[in-house]
Tab-separated table of C-alpha atoms in Angstrom:
chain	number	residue	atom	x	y	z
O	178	UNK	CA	18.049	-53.894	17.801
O	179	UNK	CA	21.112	-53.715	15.274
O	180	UNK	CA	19.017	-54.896	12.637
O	181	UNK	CA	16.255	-52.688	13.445
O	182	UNK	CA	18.180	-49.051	13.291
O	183	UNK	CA	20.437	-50.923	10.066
O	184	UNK	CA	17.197	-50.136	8.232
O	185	UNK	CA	15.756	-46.663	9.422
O	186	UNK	CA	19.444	-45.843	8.401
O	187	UNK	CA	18.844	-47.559	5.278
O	188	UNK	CA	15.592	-46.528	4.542
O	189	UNK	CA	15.187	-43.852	1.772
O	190	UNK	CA	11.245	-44.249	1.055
O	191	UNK	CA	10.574	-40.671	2.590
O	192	UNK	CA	13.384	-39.098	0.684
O	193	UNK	CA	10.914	-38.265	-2.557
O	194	UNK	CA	8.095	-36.667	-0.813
O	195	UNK	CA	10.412	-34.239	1.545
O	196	UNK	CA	12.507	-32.582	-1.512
O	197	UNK	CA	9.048	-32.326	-3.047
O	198	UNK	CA	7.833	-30.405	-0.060
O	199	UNK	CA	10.583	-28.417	0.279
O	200	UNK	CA	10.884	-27.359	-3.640
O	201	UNK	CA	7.052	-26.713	-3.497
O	202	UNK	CA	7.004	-24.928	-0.316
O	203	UNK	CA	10.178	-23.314	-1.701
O	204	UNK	CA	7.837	-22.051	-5.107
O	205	UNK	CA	5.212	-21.053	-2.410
O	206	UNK	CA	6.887	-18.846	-0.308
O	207	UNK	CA	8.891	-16.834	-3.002
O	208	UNK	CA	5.120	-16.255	-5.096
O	209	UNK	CA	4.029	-14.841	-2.236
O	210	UNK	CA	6.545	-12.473	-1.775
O	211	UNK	CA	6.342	-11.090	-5.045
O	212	UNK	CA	2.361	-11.195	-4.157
O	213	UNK	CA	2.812	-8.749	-1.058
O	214	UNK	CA	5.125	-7.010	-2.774
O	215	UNK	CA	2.285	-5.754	-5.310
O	216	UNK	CA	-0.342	-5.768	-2.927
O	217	UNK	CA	2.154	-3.023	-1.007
O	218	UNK	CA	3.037	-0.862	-3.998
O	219	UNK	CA	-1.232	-1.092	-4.915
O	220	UNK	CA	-1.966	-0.176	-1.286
O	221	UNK	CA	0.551	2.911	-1.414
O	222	UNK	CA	-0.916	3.923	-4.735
O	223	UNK	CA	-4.439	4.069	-3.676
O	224	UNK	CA	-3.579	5.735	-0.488
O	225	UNK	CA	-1.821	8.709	-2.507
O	226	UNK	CA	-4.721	8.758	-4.367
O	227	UNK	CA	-6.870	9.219	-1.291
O	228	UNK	CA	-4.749	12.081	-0.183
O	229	UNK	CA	-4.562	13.800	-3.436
O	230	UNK	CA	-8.598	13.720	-3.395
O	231	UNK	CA	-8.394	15.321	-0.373
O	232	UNK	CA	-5.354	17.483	-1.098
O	233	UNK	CA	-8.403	18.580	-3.812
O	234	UNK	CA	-10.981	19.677	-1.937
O	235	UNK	CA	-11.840	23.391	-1.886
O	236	UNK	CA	-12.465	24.646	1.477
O	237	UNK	CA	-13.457	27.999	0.446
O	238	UNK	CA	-16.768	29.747	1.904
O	239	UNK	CA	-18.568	32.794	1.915
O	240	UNK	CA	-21.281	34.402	4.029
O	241	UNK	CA	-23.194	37.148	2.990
O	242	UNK	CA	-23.857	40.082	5.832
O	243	UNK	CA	-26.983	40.767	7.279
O	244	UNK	CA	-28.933	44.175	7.374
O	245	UNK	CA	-31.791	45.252	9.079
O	246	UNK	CA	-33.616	48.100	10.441
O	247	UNK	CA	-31.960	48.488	13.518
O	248	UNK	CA	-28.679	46.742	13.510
O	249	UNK	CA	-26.652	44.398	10.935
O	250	UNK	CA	-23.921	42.152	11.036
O	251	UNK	CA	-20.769	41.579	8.682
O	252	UNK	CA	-19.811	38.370	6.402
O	253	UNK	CA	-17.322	36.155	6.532
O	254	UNK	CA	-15.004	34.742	3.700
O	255	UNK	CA	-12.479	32.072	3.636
O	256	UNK	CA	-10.076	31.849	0.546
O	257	UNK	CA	-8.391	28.358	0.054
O	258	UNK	CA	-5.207	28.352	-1.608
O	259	UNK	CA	-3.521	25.571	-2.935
O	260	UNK	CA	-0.898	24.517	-0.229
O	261	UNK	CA	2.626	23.045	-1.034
O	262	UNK	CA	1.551	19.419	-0.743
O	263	UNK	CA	-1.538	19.640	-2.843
O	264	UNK	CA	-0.331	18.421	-6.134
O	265	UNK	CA	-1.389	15.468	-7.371
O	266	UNK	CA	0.626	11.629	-7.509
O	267	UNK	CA	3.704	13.527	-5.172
O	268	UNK	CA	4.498	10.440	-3.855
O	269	UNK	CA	7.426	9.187	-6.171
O	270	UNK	CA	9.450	5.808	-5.265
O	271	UNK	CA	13.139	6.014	-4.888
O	272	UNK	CA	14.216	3.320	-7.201
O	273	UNK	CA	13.552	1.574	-10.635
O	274	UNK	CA	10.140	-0.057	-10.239
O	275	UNK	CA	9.856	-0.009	-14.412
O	276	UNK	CA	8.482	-3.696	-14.037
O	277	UNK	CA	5.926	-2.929	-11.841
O	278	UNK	CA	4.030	-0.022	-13.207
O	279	UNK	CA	1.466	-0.159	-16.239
């Protein structure tokens, strides 16, 4: 039994593959970090660019009055005017991301 747990002490064979693992997993998990990282900053770009397109849209309507013989009825208007959010690409980042835009 001595002899036996002498060489599982001993024994080294399995030493190569784990550091491999870990330095691969190691490269693996820090690429995807920096992955999600982008995929974050691209999701928050397209979203500001789905609010400025609807920040962009021009509500504004106008119906025409009605007159007949014996009665008649009044129009309706609605002006819209640009609000304080409607600008476009408001959304600014608080940092130096210099790297990561075009």
């Amino acid at each position: 039994m001595a002899h036996l747990l002498n060489q599982l002490i001993n024994d080294e064979a399995g030493f190569i593959v784990s550091a491999e693992l870990v330095l691969v997993s190691t490269i693996a998990v820090l690429a995807m970090i920096v992955g999600l990282s982008e995929v974050a900053l691209n999701i928050n770009n397209e979203l500001e660019d789905v609010g400025a397109a609807f920040g962009n849209i021009n509500q504004s309507y106008k119906v025409g009055g009605l007159d007949g013989h014996m009665g008649g009825t009044y129009g309706s208007k609605y002006s819209d005017r640009q609000d304080f959010c409607d600008n476009y690409c408001n959304i600014v980042p608080n940092g130096d991301f210099s790297g990561e835009r075009p």
